[in-house]
XYZ file of N, CA and C in Angstrom:
753
model
N 0.858 -1.191 0.000
C 0.000 0.000 0.000
C 0.893 1.240 0.000
N 0.713 2.148 -0.975
C 1.546 3.351 -1.001
C 1.301 4.217 0.228
N 2.359 4.862 0.671
C 2.243 5.711 1.849
C 2.154 7.182 1.489
N 2.305 8.014 2.495
C 2.253 9.471 2.345
C 3.641 10.030 2.609
N 4.168 10.778 1.637
C 5.535 11.291 1.788
C 5.598 12.500 2.723
N 4.676 13.452 2.582
C 4.807 14.679 3.357
C 3.503 15.177 3.945
N 3.575 15.673 5.169
C 2.445 16.307 5.847
C 2.913 17.653 6.387
N 2.232 18.726 5.987
C 2.532 20.067 6.492
C 1.328 20.567 7.283
N 1.513 20.796 8.559
C 0.466 21.352 9.421
C 0.700 22.847 9.570
N -0.213 23.648 9.003
C 0.005 25.094 8.967
C -1.225 25.886 9.407
N -2.230 25.237 9.982
C -3.419 25.962 10.433
C -3.105 26.730 11.710
N -3.669 27.929 11.838
C -3.422 28.685 13.051
C -4.316 29.907 13.170
N -4.729 30.212 14.399
C -5.464 31.438 14.706
C -4.845 32.055 15.959
N -5.037 33.347 16.140
C -4.500 34.032 17.317
C -5.580 34.663 18.184
N -6.738 34.919 17.610
C -7.828 35.585 18.322
C -8.776 34.548 18.913
N -9.191 34.720 20.183
C -9.072 35.875 21.067
C -7.668 36.008 21.676
N -7.194 37.241 21.751
C -5.938 37.520 22.430
C -6.068 38.819 23.201
N -5.496 38.841 24.386
C -5.564 39.992 25.286
C -4.761 39.604 26.520
N -4.568 40.518 27.476
C -3.982 40.096 28.742
C -4.747 38.906 29.316
N -4.037 37.949 29.869
C -4.657 36.700 30.313
C -5.832 36.923 31.263
N -5.713 37.922 32.124
C -6.775 38.178 33.100
C -8.084 38.567 32.428
N -8.022 39.084 31.226
C -9.230 39.513 30.524
C -9.979 38.362 29.873
N -9.362 37.217 29.786
C -9.900 36.122 28.982
C -10.601 35.073 29.831
N -11.412 34.254 29.157
C -12.109 33.147 29.793
C -11.525 31.832 29.302
N -11.913 30.755 29.975
C -11.407 29.437 29.586
C -11.711 29.136 28.127
N -12.923 29.449 27.683
C -13.304 29.122 26.307
C -12.488 29.903 25.278
N -11.951 31.061 25.665
C -11.087 31.812 24.752
C -9.793 31.052 24.481
N -9.244 30.455 25.530
C -8.031 29.650 25.363
C -8.323 28.374 24.580
N -9.440 27.725 24.919
C -9.783 26.459 24.267
C -9.975 26.648 22.766
N -10.581 27.754 22.361
C -10.821 28.012 20.938
C -9.522 27.993 20.149
N -8.504 28.647 20.667
C -7.221 28.715 19.963
C -6.472 27.390 20.058
N -6.487 26.781 21.224
C -5.779 25.508 21.402
C -6.352 24.409 20.520
N -7.667 24.400 20.335
C -8.285 23.365 19.503
C -7.806 23.433 18.059
N -7.605 24.633 17.552
C -7.151 24.785 16.165
C -5.649 24.582 16.054
N -4.892 25.294 16.879
C -3.441 25.341 16.716
C -2.722 24.094 17.191
N -3.268 23.427 18.200
C -2.557 22.295 18.793
C -3.319 20.982 18.671
N -4.536 20.932 19.189
C -5.287 19.675 19.186
C -5.579 19.223 17.761
N -5.966 20.148 16.899
C -6.220 19.794 15.503
C -4.980 19.272 14.814
N -3.846 19.910 15.073
C -2.573 19.444 14.510
C -2.257 18.027 14.964
N -2.484 17.755 16.237
C -2.233 16.404 16.757
C -3.144 15.375 16.099
N -4.422 15.717 15.978
C -5.383 14.775 15.394
C -5.018 14.418 13.960
N -4.685 15.418 13.163
C -4.324 15.161 11.766
C -3.052 14.319 11.686
N -2.062 14.683 12.481
C -0.788 13.963 12.441
C -0.955 12.507 12.855
N -1.652 12.270 13.949
C -1.824 10.900 14.432
C -2.616 10.047 13.446
N -3.586 10.652 12.776
C -4.397 9.884 11.826
C -3.600 9.478 10.589
N -2.556 10.230 10.265
C -1.785 9.958 9.046
C -0.434 9.296 9.311
N -0.109 9.045 10.562
C 1.188 8.438 10.873
C 1.400 7.074 10.208
N 0.401 6.201 10.151
C 0.641 4.912 9.478
C 1.087 5.071 8.027
N 0.451 5.993 7.285
C 0.852 6.226 5.894
C 2.244 6.846 5.814
N 2.565 7.732 6.734
C 3.884 8.358 6.750
C 4.974 7.340 7.074
N 4.681 6.414 7.949
C 5.661 5.377 8.282
C 5.920 4.459 7.099
N 4.873 4.146 6.337
C 5.060 3.276 5.176
C 5.968 3.926 4.135
N 5.865 5.240 3.991
C 6.670 5.947 2.991
C 7.986 6.470 3.565
N 8.195 6.297 4.876
C 9.357 6.889 5.539
C 9.411 8.385 5.199
N 8.284 9.035 5.436
C 8.083 10.395 4.957
C 8.473 11.488 5.936
N 7.862 12.656 5.740
C 8.220 13.862 6.482
C 6.982 14.484 7.126
N 7.165 14.992 8.334
C 6.149 15.797 9.014
C 6.739 17.186 9.236
N 6.029 18.205 8.787
C 6.480 19.592 8.945
C 5.402 20.354 9.711
N 5.713 20.744 10.924
C 4.763 21.468 11.765
C 5.177 22.932 11.881
N 4.266 23.822 11.514
C 4.542 25.255 11.594
C 4.171 25.742 12.993
N 5.172 26.083 13.766
C 4.967 26.641 15.103
C 5.064 28.163 14.999
N 5.950 28.767 15.761
C 6.130 30.217 15.744
C 7.290 30.552 16.663
N 7.863 31.733 16.483
C 8.835 32.187 17.474
C 8.154 32.375 18.825
N 6.823 32.540 18.812
C 6.081 32.627 20.065
C 5.951 31.272 20.747
N 6.452 30.219 20.113
C 6.585 28.934 20.765
C 7.899 28.804 21.509
N 8.728 29.811 21.393
C 9.994 29.881 22.121
C 9.946 30.914 23.240
N 9.173 31.983 23.011
C 9.161 33.115 23.931
C 7.755 33.707 23.945
N 7.073 33.617 25.074
C 5.691 34.101 25.166
C 5.683 35.589 25.476
N 5.159 36.385 24.539
C 5.187 37.846 24.671
C 3.824 38.454 24.958
N 2.757 37.692 24.821
C 1.423 38.259 25.034
C 0.484 37.163 25.498
N -0.677 37.586 26.029
C -1.615 36.648 26.611
C -2.513 35.986 25.587
N -3.283 35.017 26.060
C -4.177 34.269 25.183
C -3.641 32.889 24.875
N -4.372 32.162 24.042
C -4.025 30.775 23.764
C -2.958 30.575 22.714
N -2.581 31.636 21.986
C -1.650 31.456 20.867
C -0.286 30.950 21.330
N 0.327 31.640 22.275
C 1.658 31.228 22.736
C 1.646 29.839 23.379
N 0.708 29.532 24.294
C 0.663 28.165 24.822
C 0.482 27.111 23.742
N -0.318 27.414 22.719
C -0.534 26.429 21.654
C 0.741 26.182 20.868
N 1.517 27.230 20.633
C 2.749 27.067 19.870
C 3.840 26.395 20.698
N 3.861 26.643 22.008
C 4.749 25.874 22.877
C 4.382 24.397 22.811
N 3.077 24.114 22.762
C 2.624 22.732 22.650
C 3.027 22.086 21.347
N 2.967 22.845 20.244
C 3.405 22.315 18.946
C 4.882 21.948 19.004
N 5.675 22.782 19.640
C 7.105 22.493 19.778
C 7.323 21.196 20.557
N 6.627 21.047 21.675
C 6.812 19.863 22.515
C 6.329 18.597 21.815
N 5.160 18.672 21.185
C 4.635 17.513 20.463
C 5.577 17.105 19.336
N 6.090 18.076 18.602
C 6.980 17.785 17.480
C 8.301 17.192 17.955
N 8.833 17.708 19.053
C 10.094 17.174 19.577
C 9.953 15.713 19.996
N 8.880 15.414 20.715
C 8.688 14.029 21.158
C 8.397 13.111 19.980
N 7.625 13.603 19.007
C 7.318 12.791 17.829
C 8.576 12.523 17.012
N 9.458 13.508 16.921
C 10.698 13.321 16.166
C 11.552 12.201 16.772
N 11.621 12.154 18.083
C 12.390 11.104 18.752
C 11.778 9.728 18.521
N 10.453 9.656 18.543
C 9.769 8.370 18.371
C 9.837 7.865 16.937
N 9.737 8.772 15.975
C 9.647 8.374 14.570
C 11.000 8.122 13.916
N 12.086 8.489 14.573
C 13.401 8.279 13.959
C 13.668 6.799 13.721
N 13.087 5.926 14.528
C 13.273 4.480 14.356
C 12.516 3.950 13.146
N 11.586 4.743 12.613
C 10.804 4.326 11.446
C 11.185 5.106 10.188
N 12.214 5.924 10.292
C 12.665 6.683 9.134
C 11.837 7.905 8.817
N 10.948 8.306 9.720
C 10.117 9.497 9.507
C 10.815 10.702 10.131
N 10.992 11.757 9.347
C 11.657 12.971 9.821
C 10.603 14.009 10.206
N 10.804 14.652 11.341
C 9.874 15.670 11.838
C 10.614 16.997 11.969
N 10.095 18.026 11.314
C 10.711 19.355 11.346
C 9.732 20.388 11.890
N 10.286 21.412 12.525
C 9.500 22.523 13.062
C 9.922 23.796 12.346
N 8.942 24.584 11.902
C 9.219 25.891 11.318
C 8.750 26.961 12.295
N 9.619 27.917 12.574
C 9.336 28.971 13.547
C 9.383 30.338 12.858
N 8.277 30.746 12.236
C 8.253 32.044 11.551
C 8.230 33.205 12.543
N 8.766 34.330 12.080
C 8.585 35.570 12.813
C 7.247 36.183 12.442
N 7.192 37.509 12.357
C 5.945 38.204 12.034
C 5.827 38.404 10.530
N 4.746 37.877 9.952
C 4.488 37.994 8.524
C 3.061 38.482 8.307
N 2.809 38.980 7.105
C 1.486 39.484 6.760
C 0.582 38.314 6.407
N -0.242 37.896 7.355
C -1.193 36.805 7.158
C -2.525 37.201 7.781
N -3.484 36.289 7.733
C -4.794 36.569 8.336
C -4.708 36.760 9.845
N -3.665 36.227 10.468
C -3.511 36.383 11.909
C -3.321 37.849 12.278
N -2.745 38.635 11.365
C -2.521 40.054 11.634
C -3.566 40.940 10.972
N -4.732 40.390 10.687
C -5.818 41.167 10.084
C -6.263 42.274 11.032
N -6.184 43.512 10.569
C -6.416 44.650 11.453
C -7.868 44.762 11.916
N -8.822 44.501 11.023
C -10.230 44.620 11.406
C -10.597 43.593 12.473
N -10.127 42.371 12.291
C -10.410 41.331 13.280
C -9.772 41.666 14.619
N -8.568 42.246 14.587
C -7.897 42.607 15.826
C -8.638 43.722 16.554
N -9.150 44.675 15.805
C -9.934 45.752 16.410
C -11.169 45.202 17.122
N -11.907 44.349 16.436
C -13.108 43.759 17.035
C -12.746 42.938 18.272
N -11.618 42.249 18.212
C -11.156 41.449 19.338
C -10.942 42.317 20.572
N -10.189 43.411 20.430
C -9.921 44.287 21.564
C -11.200 44.881 22.130
N -12.067 45.361 21.244
C -13.289 46.030 21.691
C -14.203 45.065 22.440
N -14.439 43.890 21.853
C -15.377 42.948 22.465
C -14.878 42.445 23.809
N -13.586 42.203 23.927
C -13.048 41.702 25.194
C -13.076 42.790 26.260
N -12.698 44.018 25.897
C -12.713 45.108 26.868
C -14.122 45.377 27.382
N -15.098 45.354 26.505
C -16.467 45.701 26.895
C -17.095 44.681 27.835
N -16.639 43.450 27.801
C -17.236 42.442 28.673
C -16.551 42.356 30.038
N -15.475 43.120 30.250
C -14.761 43.061 31.516
C -15.602 43.643 32.642
N -15.347 43.172 33.847
C -16.027 43.728 35.013
C -15.512 45.140 35.278
N -16.298 45.912 35.999
C -15.892 47.279 36.332
C -14.605 47.284 37.149
N -14.445 46.291 38.013
C -13.241 46.217 38.842
C -11.992 46.008 37.988
N -12.092 45.097 37.009
C -10.944 44.838 36.141
C -10.627 46.047 35.275
N -11.667 46.685 34.741
C -11.448 47.890 33.932
C -10.756 48.974 34.749
N -11.184 49.114 35.999
C -10.597 50.150 36.844
C -9.134 49.852 37.154
N -8.803 48.575 37.332
C -7.427 48.221 37.680
C -6.457 48.482 36.537
N -6.947 48.377 35.301
C -6.093 48.654 34.138
C -6.236 50.097 33.671
N -7.452 50.608 33.673
C -7.703 51.965 33.219
C -7.873 52.050 31.713
N -8.675 53.007 31.278
C -8.913 53.155 29.838
C -7.653 53.559 29.087
N -6.745 54.227 29.766
C -5.510 54.629 29.102
C -4.641 53.430 28.734
N -4.909 52.284 29.352
C -4.081 51.104 29.077
C -4.137 50.743 27.597
N -5.337 50.691 27.039
C -5.468 50.385 25.615
C -4.893 51.501 24.755
N -5.095 52.731 25.180
C -4.589 53.851 24.399
C -3.064 53.843 24.337
N -2.440 53.498 25.452
C -0.980 53.463 25.475
C -0.423 52.339 24.610
N -1.220 51.308 24.410
C -0.762 50.193 23.580
C -0.545 50.607 22.128
N -1.198 51.686 21.706
C -1.178 52.053 20.286
C 0.225 52.313 19.775
N 0.927 53.247 20.403
C 2.270 53.578 19.923
C 3.253 52.444 20.176
N 3.046 51.712 21.259
C 3.925 50.586 21.545
C 3.799 49.528 20.462
N 2.559 49.231 20.062
C 2.343 48.236 19.019
C 2.905 48.709 17.687
N 2.750 50.001 17.384
C 3.303 50.538 16.146
C 4.822 50.397 16.128
N 5.465 50.709 17.243
C 6.917 50.593 17.301
C 7.360 49.145 17.189
N 6.628 48.262 17.857
C 6.941 46.835 17.809
C 6.860 46.319 16.378
N 5.802 46.681 15.684
C 5.638 46.231 14.304
C 6.658 46.871 13.383
N 7.004 48.127 13.640
C 8.005 48.784 12.813
C 9.340 48.075 12.922
N 9.644 47.561 14.106
C 10.906 46.853 14.301
C 10.873 45.447 13.746
N 9.749 44.742 13.935
C 9.727 43.310 13.676
C 9.103 42.903 12.357
N 8.238 43.722 11.796
C 7.448 43.280 10.651
C 7.897 43.856 9.324
N 9.015 44.545 9.298
C 9.525 45.064 8.050
C 10.899 44.482 7.787
N 11.263 44.418 6.524
C 12.600 43.975 6.176
C 13.603 45.058 6.548
N 14.832 44.688 6.984
C 15.888 45.670 7.148
C 16.168 46.323 5.795
N 16.919 47.423 5.653
C 17.824 47.926 6.676
C 17.163 48.909 7.633
N 17.930 49.261 8.680
C 17.530 50.317 9.585
C 16.398 50.015 10.519
N 16.241 48.790 11.049
C 15.099 48.520 11.919
C 15.131 49.309 13.211
N 16.312 49.469 13.806
C 16.387 50.202 15.061
C 16.082 51.682 14.852
N 16.541 52.227 13.735
C 16.217 53.611 13.403
C 14.716 53.780 13.216
N 14.096 52.794 12.554
C 12.652 52.837 12.345
C 11.918 52.778 13.668
N 12.400 51.928 14.573
C 11.777 51.813 15.893
C 11.848 53.141 16.639
N 13.028 53.755 16.648
C 13.188 55.013 17.372
C 12.307 56.103 16.776
N 12.175 56.105 15.456
C 11.321 57.092 14.793
C 9.873 56.939 15.236
N 9.394 55.688 15.309
C 8.003 55.445 15.703
C 7.766 55.905 17.138
N 8.728 55.601 18.036
C 8.548 55.967 19.440
C 8.636 57.478 19.621
N 9.613 58.110 18.966
C 9.815 59.544 19.120
C 8.643 60.343 18.580
N 8.025 59.831 17.515
C 6.931 60.557 16.881
C 5.604 60.370 17.597
N 5.584 59.540 18.627
C 4.327 59.235 19.306
C 3.869 60.430 20.139
N 2.694 61.010 19.860
C 2.222 62.176 20.605
C 1.623 61.762 21.941
N 1.495 62.709 22.836
C 0.818 62.517 24.112
C -0.322 63.522 24.209
N -1.523 63.150 24.631
C -1.897 61.785 24.995
C -1.929 60.857 23.801
N -1.724 59.583 24.062
C -1.614 58.612 22.985
C -2.965 58.342 22.337
N -3.018 58.150 21.030
C -4.261 57.814 20.344
C -4.667 56.383 20.624
N -5.883 55.981 20.248
C -6.388 54.653 20.576
C -5.596 53.527 19.938
N -5.647 52.370 20.569
C -4.945 51.196 20.061
C -5.469 50.759 18.702
N -6.699 51.106 18.386
C -7.268 50.662 17.121
C -6.514 51.225 15.927
N -5.918 52.398 16.082
C -5.119 52.957 15.002
C -3.941 52.052 14.686
N -3.360 51.479 15.715
C -2.205 50.607 15.506
C -2.581 49.341 14.770
N -3.739 48.793 15.067
C -4.111 47.554 14.390
C -4.357 47.779 12.910
N -4.768 49.004 12.538
C -4.929 49.301 11.111
C -3.580 49.358 10.405
N -2.534 49.751 11.152
C -1.199 49.812 10.563
C -0.576 48.432 10.425
N -1.078 47.457 11.168
C -0.452 46.146 11.211
C -0.368 45.503 9.842
N -1.483 45.523 9.114
C -1.505 44.880 7.811
C -0.525 45.489 6.833
N -0.210 46.803 7.011
C 0.706 47.479 6.109
C 2.157 47.146 6.425
N 2.465 46.881 7.687
C 3.856 46.795 8.104
C 4.387 45.373 8.215
N 3.535 44.373 8.286
C 4.029 43.010 8.416
C 4.644 42.535 7.107
N 5.679 41.742 7.224
C 6.441 41.271 6.071
C 5.555 40.437 5.149
N 5.389 40.842 3.882
C 4.552 40.069 2.953
C 5.295 38.949 2.246
N 6.600 38.840 2.468
C 7.418 37.869 1.740
C 7.283 36.480 2.354
N 6.184 35.810 2.043
C 5.917 34.492 2.628
C 6.818 33.407 2.068
N 7.566 33.708 1.011
C 8.482 32.703 0.461
C 9.569 32.332 1.466
N 9.836 33.219 2.418
C 10.802 32.880 3.460
C 10.325 31.682 4.277
N 9.013 31.559 4.416
C 8.442 30.428 5.149
C 8.287 29.213 4.240
N 7.763 29.430 3.041
C 7.539 28.294 2.131
C 8.849 27.665 1.673
N 9.922 28.450 1.611
C 11.227 27.872 1.283
C 11.671 26.888 2.365
N 11.367 27.217 3.603
C 11.677 26.290 4.704
C 10.861 25.009 4.576
N 9.580 25.153 4.224
C 8.738 23.974 4.017
C 9.301 23.092 2.913
N 9.694 23.723 1.811
C 10.227 22.963 0.678
C 11.485 22.204 1.064
N 12.374 22.854 1.786
C 13.611 22.185 2.202
C 13.311 21.022 3.139
N 12.387 21.231 4.070
C 12.051 20.168 5.018
C 11.436 18.958 4.329
N 10.719 19.187 3.228
C 10.049 18.093 2.519
C 10.946 17.387 1.512
N 11.909 18.094 0.930
C 12.631 17.540 -0.223
C 14.114 17.286 0.006
N 14.708 17.864 1.030
C 16.150 17.694 1.212
C 16.460 16.315 1.786
N 17.674 15.864 1.533
C 18.094 14.566 2.076
C 18.224 14.613 3.588
N 18.628 15.761 4.097
C 18.844 15.898 5.537
C 18.096 17.135 6.045
N 16.799 17.020 6.275
C 16.027 18.167 6.773
C 16.458 18.552 8.184
N 16.335 19.815 8.494
C 16.693 20.294 9.826
C 15.573 19.990 10.821
N 15.951 19.955 12.081
C 14.933 19.801 13.127
C 14.113 21.074 13.269
N 14.766 22.227 13.093
C 14.105 23.517 13.246
C 14.550 24.481 12.158
N 13.593 25.306 11.716
C 13.853 26.364 10.748
C 13.322 27.673 11.318
N 14.143 28.705 11.326
C 13.698 30.045 11.719
C 13.475 30.860 10.457
N 12.281 31.418 10.292
C 11.926 32.163 9.082
C 11.695 33.629 9.422
N 12.457 34.505 8.786
C 12.331 35.935 9.032
C 13.488 36.457 9.859
N 13.902 37.689 9.555
C 15.055 38.248 10.256
C 14.779 38.418 11.739
N 13.540 38.751 12.116
C 13.238 38.952 13.526
C 13.344 37.653 14.313
N 12.954 36.553 13.684
C 13.090 35.257 14.348
C 14.556 34.913 14.572
N 15.377 35.128 13.550
C 16.786 34.725 13.618
C 17.628 35.636 14.505
N 17.361 36.936 14.448
C 18.244 37.897 15.105
C 17.714 38.438 16.423
N 16.435 38.246 16.697
C 15.875 38.788 17.930
C 15.287 37.715 18.832
N 14.224 37.054 18.378
C 13.480 36.167 19.270
C 14.246 34.904 19.649
N 14.884 34.258 18.681
C 15.617 33.036 19.015
C 16.763 33.338 19.978
N 17.614 34.350 19.696
C 18.649 34.680 20.689
C 18.065 35.089 22.041
N 16.949 35.834 22.011
C 16.361 36.314 23.254
C 15.889 35.174 24.142
N 15.431 34.092 23.532
C 14.900 32.981 24.332
C 15.998 32.231 25.079
N 17.263 32.447 24.703
C 18.369 31.793 25.396
C 18.873 32.597 26.591
N 18.415 33.821 26.738
C 18.809 34.628 27.884
C 18.123 34.125 29.152
N 18.697 34.404 30.322
C 17.969 34.127 31.564
C 16.629 34.857 31.562
N 15.633 34.240 32.148
C 14.286 34.816 32.126
C 14.250 36.223 32.708
N 15.060 36.467 33.735
C 15.069 37.795 34.343
C 15.486 38.860 33.336
N 16.434 38.529 32.458
C 16.896 39.492 31.459
C 15.887 39.655 30.327
N 15.335 38.537 29.854
C 14.346 38.647 28.778
C 13.089 39.364 29.267
N 12.731 39.182 30.536
C 11.577 39.901 31.091
C 11.813 41.411 31.075
N 13.022 41.821 31.423
C 13.343 43.249 31.406
C 13.219 43.802 29.995
N 13.739 43.052 29.035
C 13.692 43.500 27.642
C 12.253 43.619 27.156
N 11.443 42.603 27.428
C 10.067 42.593 26.935
C 9.182 43.586 27.682
N 9.376 43.709 28.989
C 8.517 44.599 29.776
C 8.771 46.064 29.458
N 9.896 46.351 28.807
C 10.176 47.731 28.398
C 9.064 48.278 27.512
N 8.456 47.418 26.727
C 7.433 47.875 25.785
C 6.010 47.704 26.317
N 5.861 47.208 27.548
C 4.524 46.985 28.098
C 3.984 48.271 28.725
N 2.725 48.619 28.472
C 2.122 49.749 29.198
C 1.850 49.364 30.647
N 1.774 50.365 31.515
C 1.507 50.107 32.921
C 0.031 50.321 33.218
N -0.604 49.361 33.900
C -1.993 49.567 34.321
C -2.092 50.741 35.286
N -3.276 51.297 35.389
C -3.462 52.484 36.226
C -3.232 52.190 37.699
N -3.483 50.950 38.136
C -3.303 50.596 39.539
C -2.047 49.765 39.763
N -1.055 49.897 38.895
C 0.181 49.134 39.057
C 0.979 49.670 40.236
N 1.804 48.803 40.813
C 2.618 49.201 41.970
C 3.915 49.862 41.512
């Protein structure tokens, strides 16, 4: 019986996303079911065919599977993809099946759709209790606007001059800060549209004689997030918290 040479798992969603305290259990489950549980179900159902062909499994995770920068189910799901793929790679090596992980940085995809992100922020904020809203304050979302713009300017565009671009975005930010929704509209414009950086990794993992265990796609993944994840947590926390807004009732 002919087998299956290659399986690429690339389904993923990020919404709902927000600070963890703002979310409910079902918000996490929605993302985990697509990004992790669905990937497991498809892979397990096709393993017999992959073993017959001594084929390849390519699971698309994320740099957020190495370093969790924001709340919601996306980062936990991608950490899960990494763990599942690592254990599967060890088990399948005895059957000649190769398992690779692709860790893209920030690219222009449906995950960064600005309209969906706007609706996400609004709907989650409006359902919060008065106590939670008071602890963060309305300025919390407003302050996120320039921070998100600077983050995207640094991470979602091709070099040269990313640090200069970041400083320009931060310096140009007026006070009081405009709403976060403005930033989500900029997201679609600034994220890297060159998806061939990711598909080239898929092609190599499927067709090369010696596929890699991991592929980092995008300059931000290679030069920022992957190195950052090797730092002690105390140092990476300092780096990441630099861009976090402070809630109104923070200590």
